[in-house]
Amino acid sequence: MRALAAGVAALAGILVPAGAAAPPKVQPIAPIAVHPVGSLVAQAVPAQSGARPAALRLSLRTELQCGRLGGGPIVVVFPAAERMPAALQDGDVLVNGKALGATLEGHVVSIALPKTIGVTCDVVEPGTVSVVFTKAAGLGNPLAAGTYHVSLRVRATGAIASFVVA
C-alpha cells in the first residue's frame, strides 16, 4: 500500500511542476432565484409616488409551449390609485420585448397575443413571460406612497403582485 501511495505522489510531482501556482480556490456560485410557476413580480420605474410617466415591469412564471404563451389574451388589472392614460398606442406594451396591441378599459388592459401558425412542438415547460408598460404608455404612479397590487391573468394562470412607490 505504501508503494502505491509513493507511486501516486511521484506521478503527481511529474504532472505538476514544482514552480506551478496552486490551483485556484473554488468560488461558490451565487444562488439563482427561480420563482414557482404562477408567481408574478412587479416593479414601478421610477418607484416615486406621483411619478408620470412611469413604466411598470411585470414578470410571470408560467408554463410555456415551445417557449411561447398559447391562447391569449393577457389581462392586467391595475390598482384604482394608478393614474391611467386615455388610451394605449402601438409600442406602449412589450411582451418578451415585442410590441403587441393592447386595449384599455378603465384600469383593465387586455393584450392580444399573436396566433401560432403551423406546427408547434409538444414541449411544455416552465418559463418566464415579461410584460412591460413603457413610459410612452403614460401610466402614472399613485399619488400616495405605499404598496399597491396588480394582477395578471393568461389562460388558466393568474397571479397578483405588489409594487411599492415611495
PDB file of C-alpha atoms in Angstrom:
ATOM      1  CA  MET A   1       0.000   0.000   0.000  1.00  0.00           C
ATOM      2  CA  ARG A   2       2.905   2.332   0.820  1.00  0.00           C
ATOM      3  CA  ALA A   3       4.413   1.611  -2.564  1.00  0.00           C
ATOM      4  CA  LEU A   4       1.163   2.617  -4.256  1.00  0.00           C
ATOM      5  CA  ALA A   5       0.985   5.862  -2.265  1.00  0.00           C
ATOM      6  CA  ALA A   6       4.618   6.649  -3.115  1.00  0.00           C
ATOM      7  CA  GLY A   7       3.897   5.979  -6.813  1.00  0.00           C
ATOM      8  CA  VAL A   8       0.903   8.327  -6.799  1.00  0.00           C
ATOM      9  CA  ALA A   9       2.942  11.044  -5.067  1.00  0.00           C
ATOM     10  CA  ALA A  10       5.741  10.651  -7.601  1.00  0.00           C
ATOM     11  CA  LEU A  11       3.289  10.803 -10.500  1.00  0.00           C
ATOM     12  CA  ALA A  12       1.735  13.947  -9.032  1.00  0.00           C
ATOM     13  CA  GLY A  13       5.192  15.503  -8.930  1.00  0.00           C
ATOM     14  CA  ILE A  14       5.644  14.743 -12.619  1.00  0.00           C
ATOM     15  CA  LEU A  15       2.285  16.196 -13.649  1.00  0.00           C
ATOM     16  CA  VAL A  16       2.535  19.388 -11.571  1.00  0.00           C
ATOM     17  CA  PRO A  17       5.855  21.227 -11.939  1.00  0.00           C
ATOM     18  CA  ALA A  18       7.468  22.371  -8.703  1.00  0.00           C
ATOM     19  CA  GLY A  19       7.121  26.089  -9.525  1.00  0.00           C
ATOM     20  CA  ALA A  20       3.460  25.859 -10.607  1.00  0.00           C
ATOM     21  CA  ALA A  21       0.940  28.060  -8.899  1.00  0.00           C
ATOM     22  CA  ALA A  22      -1.545  26.490  -6.562  1.00  0.00           C
ATOM     23  CA  PRO A  23      -4.851  25.603  -8.188  1.00  0.00           C
ATOM     24  CA  PRO A  24      -7.481  28.345  -7.885  1.00  0.00           C
ATOM     25  CA  LYS A  25      -9.871  28.178  -4.993  1.00  0.00           C
ATOM     26  CA  VAL A  26     -13.364  27.131  -5.904  1.00  0.00           C
ATOM     27  CA  GLN A  27     -15.771  30.042  -5.505  1.00  0.00           C
ATOM     28  CA  PRO A  28     -19.353  29.196  -4.636  1.00  0.00           C
ATOM     29  CA  ILE A  29     -21.936  30.155  -7.221  1.00  0.00           C
ATOM     30  CA  ALA A  30     -24.448  32.738  -6.079  1.00  0.00           C
ATOM     31  CA  PRO A  31     -27.922  31.250  -5.718  1.00  0.00           C
ATOM     32  CA  ILE A  32     -30.293  31.847  -8.594  1.00  0.00           C
ATOM     33  CA  ALA A  33     -33.808  32.856  -7.632  1.00  0.00           C
ATOM     34  CA  VAL A  34     -36.311  30.729  -9.519  1.00  0.00           C
ATOM     35  CA  HIS A  35     -39.885  31.653  -8.784  1.00  0.00           C
ATOM     36  CA  PRO A  36     -42.555  28.947  -8.784  1.00  0.00           C
ATOM     37  CA  VAL A  37     -44.965  28.640 -11.708  1.00  0.00           C
ATOM     38  CA  GLY A  38     -47.766  31.156 -11.314  1.00  0.00           C
ATOM     39  CA  SER A  39     -45.693  33.733  -9.430  1.00  0.00           C
ATOM     40  CA  LEU A  40     -45.695  37.364 -10.528  1.00  0.00           C
ATOM     41  CA  VAL A  41     -43.145  40.074  -9.790  1.00  0.00           C
ATOM     42  CA  ALA A  42     -43.934  43.772 -10.371  1.00  0.00           C
ATOM     43  CA  GLN A  43     -41.730  46.861 -10.353  1.00  0.00           C
ATOM     44  CA  ALA A  44     -42.621  50.505 -10.958  1.00  0.00           C
ATOM     45  CA  VAL A  45     -39.871  52.583 -12.582  1.00  0.00           C
ATOM     46  CA  PRO A  46     -39.320  55.110 -11.141  1.00  0.00           C
ATOM     47  CA  ALA A  47     -40.723  53.989  -7.805  1.00  0.00           C
ATOM     48  CA  GLN A  48     -41.546  57.534  -6.734  1.00  0.00           C
ATOM     49  CA  SER A  49     -45.128  58.341  -5.774  1.00  0.00           C
ATOM     50  CA  GLY A  50     -46.825  60.632  -8.270  1.00  0.00           C
ATOM     51  CA  ALA A  51     -44.222  59.969 -10.996  1.00  0.00           C
ATOM     52  CA  ARG A  52     -45.605  60.320 -14.507  1.00  0.00           C
ATOM     53  CA  PRO A  53     -44.760  58.925 -16.933  1.00  0.00           C
ATOM     54  CA  ALA A  54     -43.785  55.718 -15.184  1.00  0.00           C
ATOM     55  CA  ALA A  55     -43.046  52.256 -16.516  1.00  0.00           C
ATOM     56  CA  LEU A  56     -44.335  49.069 -14.939  1.00  0.00           C
ATOM     57  CA  ARG A  57     -42.428  45.814 -15.365  1.00  0.00           C
ATOM     58  CA  LEU A  58     -44.186  42.511 -14.765  1.00  0.00           C
ATOM     59  CA  SER A  59     -42.568  39.086 -14.817  1.00  0.00           C
ATOM     60  CA  LEU A  60     -44.740  35.962 -14.720  1.00  0.00           C
ATOM     61  CA  ARG A  61     -43.521  32.395 -14.272  1.00  0.00           C
ATOM     62  CA  THR A  62     -45.870  30.121 -16.180  1.00  0.00           C
ATOM     63  CA  GLU A  63     -45.954  27.058 -18.400  1.00  0.00           C
ATOM     64  CA  LEU A  64     -44.892  27.775 -21.960  1.00  0.00           C
ATOM     65  CA  GLN A  65     -45.309  25.561 -25.006  1.00  0.00           C
ATOM     66  CA  CYS A  66     -42.127  25.676 -27.072  1.00  0.00           C
ATOM     67  CA  GLY A  67     -41.170  28.858 -25.224  1.00  0.00           C
ATOM     68  CA  ARG A  68     -44.401  30.667 -26.138  1.00  0.00           C
ATOM     69  CA  LEU A  69     -47.654  31.520 -24.470  1.00  0.00           C
ATOM     70  CA  GLY A  70     -50.619  29.966 -26.148  1.00  0.00           C
ATOM     71  CA  GLY A  71     -54.170  31.245 -26.353  1.00  0.00           C
ATOM     72  CA  GLY A  72     -54.309  34.761 -25.004  1.00  0.00           C
ATOM     73  CA  PRO A  73     -55.094  37.435 -24.199  1.00  0.00           C
ATOM     74  CA  ILE A  74     -53.029  38.626 -21.255  1.00  0.00           C
ATOM     75  CA  VAL A  75     -55.250  40.621 -18.903  1.00  0.00           C
ATOM     76  CA  VAL A  76     -53.646  43.062 -16.455  1.00  0.00           C
ATOM     77  CA  VAL A  77     -55.687  44.794 -13.736  1.00  0.00           C
ATOM     78  CA  PHE A  78     -54.145  47.908 -12.187  1.00  0.00           C
ATOM     79  CA  PRO A  79     -54.932  49.290  -8.738  1.00  0.00           C
ATOM     80  CA  ALA A  80     -57.601  52.002  -8.554  1.00  0.00           C
ATOM     81  CA  ALA A  81     -54.955  54.541  -7.448  1.00  0.00           C
ATOM     82  CA  GLU A  82     -52.899  54.063 -10.639  1.00  0.00           C
ATOM     83  CA  ARG A  83     -53.299  57.008 -12.998  1.00  0.00           C
ATOM     84  CA  MET A  84     -54.182  55.582 -16.398  1.00  0.00           C
ATOM     85  CA  PRO A  85     -53.851  57.120 -19.854  1.00  0.00           C
ATOM     86  CA  ALA A  86     -56.890  57.749 -22.052  1.00  0.00           C
ATOM     87  CA  ALA A  87     -55.715  55.058 -24.497  1.00  0.00           C
ATOM     88  CA  LEU A  88     -52.739  52.865 -25.339  1.00  0.00           C
ATOM     89  CA  GLN A  89     -50.827  53.147 -28.605  1.00  0.00           C
ATOM     90  CA  ASP A  90     -48.843  50.545 -30.555  1.00  0.00           C
ATOM     91  CA  GLY A  91     -45.500  50.019 -28.858  1.00  0.00           C
ATOM     92  CA  ASP A  92     -46.689  51.090 -25.396  1.00  0.00           C
ATOM     93  CA  VAL A  93     -46.742  47.467 -24.181  1.00  0.00           C
ATOM     94  CA  LEU A  94     -43.940  44.956 -24.742  1.00  0.00           C
ATOM     95  CA  VAL A  95     -44.319  41.211 -24.197  1.00  0.00           C
ATOM     96  CA  ASN A  96     -40.954  39.466 -24.109  1.00  0.00           C
ATOM     97  CA  GLY A  97     -39.521  42.525 -25.845  1.00  0.00           C
ATOM     98  CA  LYS A  98     -42.041  42.588 -28.698  1.00  0.00           C
ATOM     99  CA  ALA A  99     -44.596  45.369 -29.114  1.00  0.00           C
ATOM    100  CA  LEU A 100     -48.131  43.979 -29.030  1.00  0.00           C
ATOM    101  CA  GLY A 101     -51.524  45.617 -29.385  1.00  0.00           C
ATOM    102  CA  ALA A 102     -53.362  46.384 -26.158  1.00  0.00           C
ATOM    103  CA  THR A 103     -56.763  47.790 -25.280  1.00  0.00           C
ATOM    104  CA  LEU A 104     -57.621  49.757 -22.186  1.00  0.00           C
ATOM    105  CA  GLU A 105     -60.918  49.888 -20.289  1.00  0.00           C
ATOM    106  CA  GLY A 106     -60.630  51.779 -17.020  1.00  0.00           C
ATOM    107  CA  HIS A 107     -57.915  50.011 -15.053  1.00  0.00           C
ATOM    108  CA  VAL A 108     -58.002  46.793 -17.128  1.00  0.00           C
ATOM    109  CA  VAL A 109     -55.606  46.214 -20.023  1.00  0.00           C
ATOM    110  CA  SER A 110     -56.085  43.361 -22.478  1.00  0.00           C
ATOM    111  CA  ILE A 111     -53.018  42.421 -24.536  1.00  0.00           C
ATOM    112  CA  ALA A 112     -53.630  40.417 -27.701  1.00  0.00           C
ATOM    113  CA  LEU A 113     -51.185  37.572 -28.262  1.00  0.00           C
ATOM    114  CA  PRO A 114     -50.189  36.632 -31.800  1.00  0.00           C
ATOM    115  CA  LYS A 115     -51.773  33.455 -33.137  1.00  0.00           C
ATOM    116  CA  THR A 116     -49.479  30.477 -33.577  1.00  0.00           C
ATOM    117  CA  ILE A 117     -49.433  29.381 -37.192  1.00  0.00           C
ATOM    118  CA  GLY A 118     -48.245  25.984 -38.348  1.00  0.00           C
ATOM    119  CA  VAL A 119     -46.907  23.038 -36.426  1.00  0.00           C
ATOM    120  CA  THR A 120     -45.984  23.564 -32.783  1.00  0.00           C
ATOM    121  CA  CYS A 121     -43.745  21.297 -30.752  1.00  0.00           C
ATOM    122  CA  ASP A 122     -45.056  19.374 -27.743  1.00  0.00           C
ATOM    123  CA  VAL A 123     -42.567  20.674 -25.183  1.00  0.00           C
ATOM    124  CA  VAL A 124     -44.347  22.270 -22.242  1.00  0.00           C
ATOM    125  CA  GLU A 125     -42.098  23.608 -19.515  1.00  0.00           C
ATOM    126  CA  PRO A 126     -41.900  26.453 -17.014  1.00  0.00           C
ATOM    127  CA  GLY A 127     -40.675  29.766 -18.345  1.00  0.00           C
ATOM    128  CA  THR A 128     -40.866  33.488 -17.737  1.00  0.00           C
ATOM    129  CA  VAL A 129     -43.028  35.999 -19.580  1.00  0.00           C
ATOM    130  CA  SER A 130     -42.066  39.659 -19.348  1.00  0.00           C
ATOM    131  CA  VAL A 131     -44.730  42.355 -19.755  1.00  0.00           C
ATOM    132  CA  VAL A 132     -43.509  45.953 -19.782  1.00  0.00           C
ATOM    133  CA  PHE A 133     -45.696  49.027 -19.882  1.00  0.00           C
ATOM    134  CA  THR A 134     -43.216  51.563 -21.233  1.00  0.00           C
ATOM    135  CA  LYS A 135     -43.075  55.195 -20.152  1.00  0.00           C
ATOM    136  CA  ALA A 136     -44.664  56.033 -23.516  1.00  0.00           C
ATOM    137  CA  ALA A 137     -47.854  54.361 -22.239  1.00  0.00           C
ATOM    138  CA  GLY A 138     -48.362  57.366 -19.969  1.00  0.00           C
ATOM    139  CA  LEU A 139     -49.025  55.492 -16.718  1.00  0.00           C
ATOM    140  CA  GLY A 140     -48.777  57.499 -13.533  1.00  0.00           C
ATOM    141  CA  ASN A 141     -47.790  56.066 -10.177  1.00  0.00           C
ATOM    142  CA  PRO A 142     -50.284  56.510  -7.348  1.00  0.00           C
ATOM    143  CA  LEU A 143     -50.015  59.906  -5.651  1.00  0.00           C
ATOM    144  CA  ALA A 144     -49.690  58.426  -2.147  1.00  0.00           C
ATOM    145  CA  ALA A 145     -46.679  56.374  -1.116  1.00  0.00           C
ATOM    146  CA  GLY A 146     -47.491  52.763  -0.307  1.00  0.00           C
ATOM    147  CA  THR A 147     -47.779  49.204  -1.534  1.00  0.00           C
ATOM    148  CA  TYR A 148     -50.148  48.547  -4.417  1.00  0.00           C
ATOM    149  CA  HIS A 149     -51.320  45.359  -6.104  1.00  0.00           C
ATOM    150  CA  VAL A 150     -51.538  44.469  -9.785  1.00  0.00           C
ATOM    151  CA  SER A 151     -52.926  41.223 -11.204  1.00  0.00           C
ATOM    152  CA  LEU A 152     -52.140  39.393 -14.412  1.00  0.00           C
ATOM    153  CA  ARG A 153     -54.066  36.534 -15.983  1.00  0.00           C
ATOM    154  CA  VAL A 154     -53.348  34.464 -19.067  1.00  0.00           C
ATOM    155  CA  ARG A 155     -55.271  31.283 -19.828  1.00  0.00           C
ATOM    156  CA  ALA A 156     -55.826  29.495 -16.525  1.00  0.00           C
ATOM    157  CA  THR A 157     -52.834  31.106 -14.801  1.00  0.00           C
ATOM    158  CA  GLY A 158     -53.482  34.160 -12.693  1.00  0.00           C
ATOM    159  CA  ALA A 159     -51.280  35.902 -10.176  1.00  0.00           C
ATOM    160  CA  ILE A 160     -51.144  39.023  -8.032  1.00  0.00           C
ATOM    161  CA  ALA A 161     -48.017  41.021  -7.231  1.00  0.00           C
ATOM    162  CA  SER A 162     -47.331  44.081  -5.180  1.00  0.00           C
ATOM    163  CA  PHE A 163     -45.179  47.052  -6.094  1.00  0.00           C
ATOM    164  CA  VAL A 164     -44.024  49.865  -3.858  1.00  0.00           C
ATOM    165  CA  VAL A 165     -43.989  53.587  -4.511  1.00  0.00           C
ATOM    166  CA  ALA A 166     -42.293  55.845  -2.001  1.00  0.00           C
TER     167      ALA A 166
END
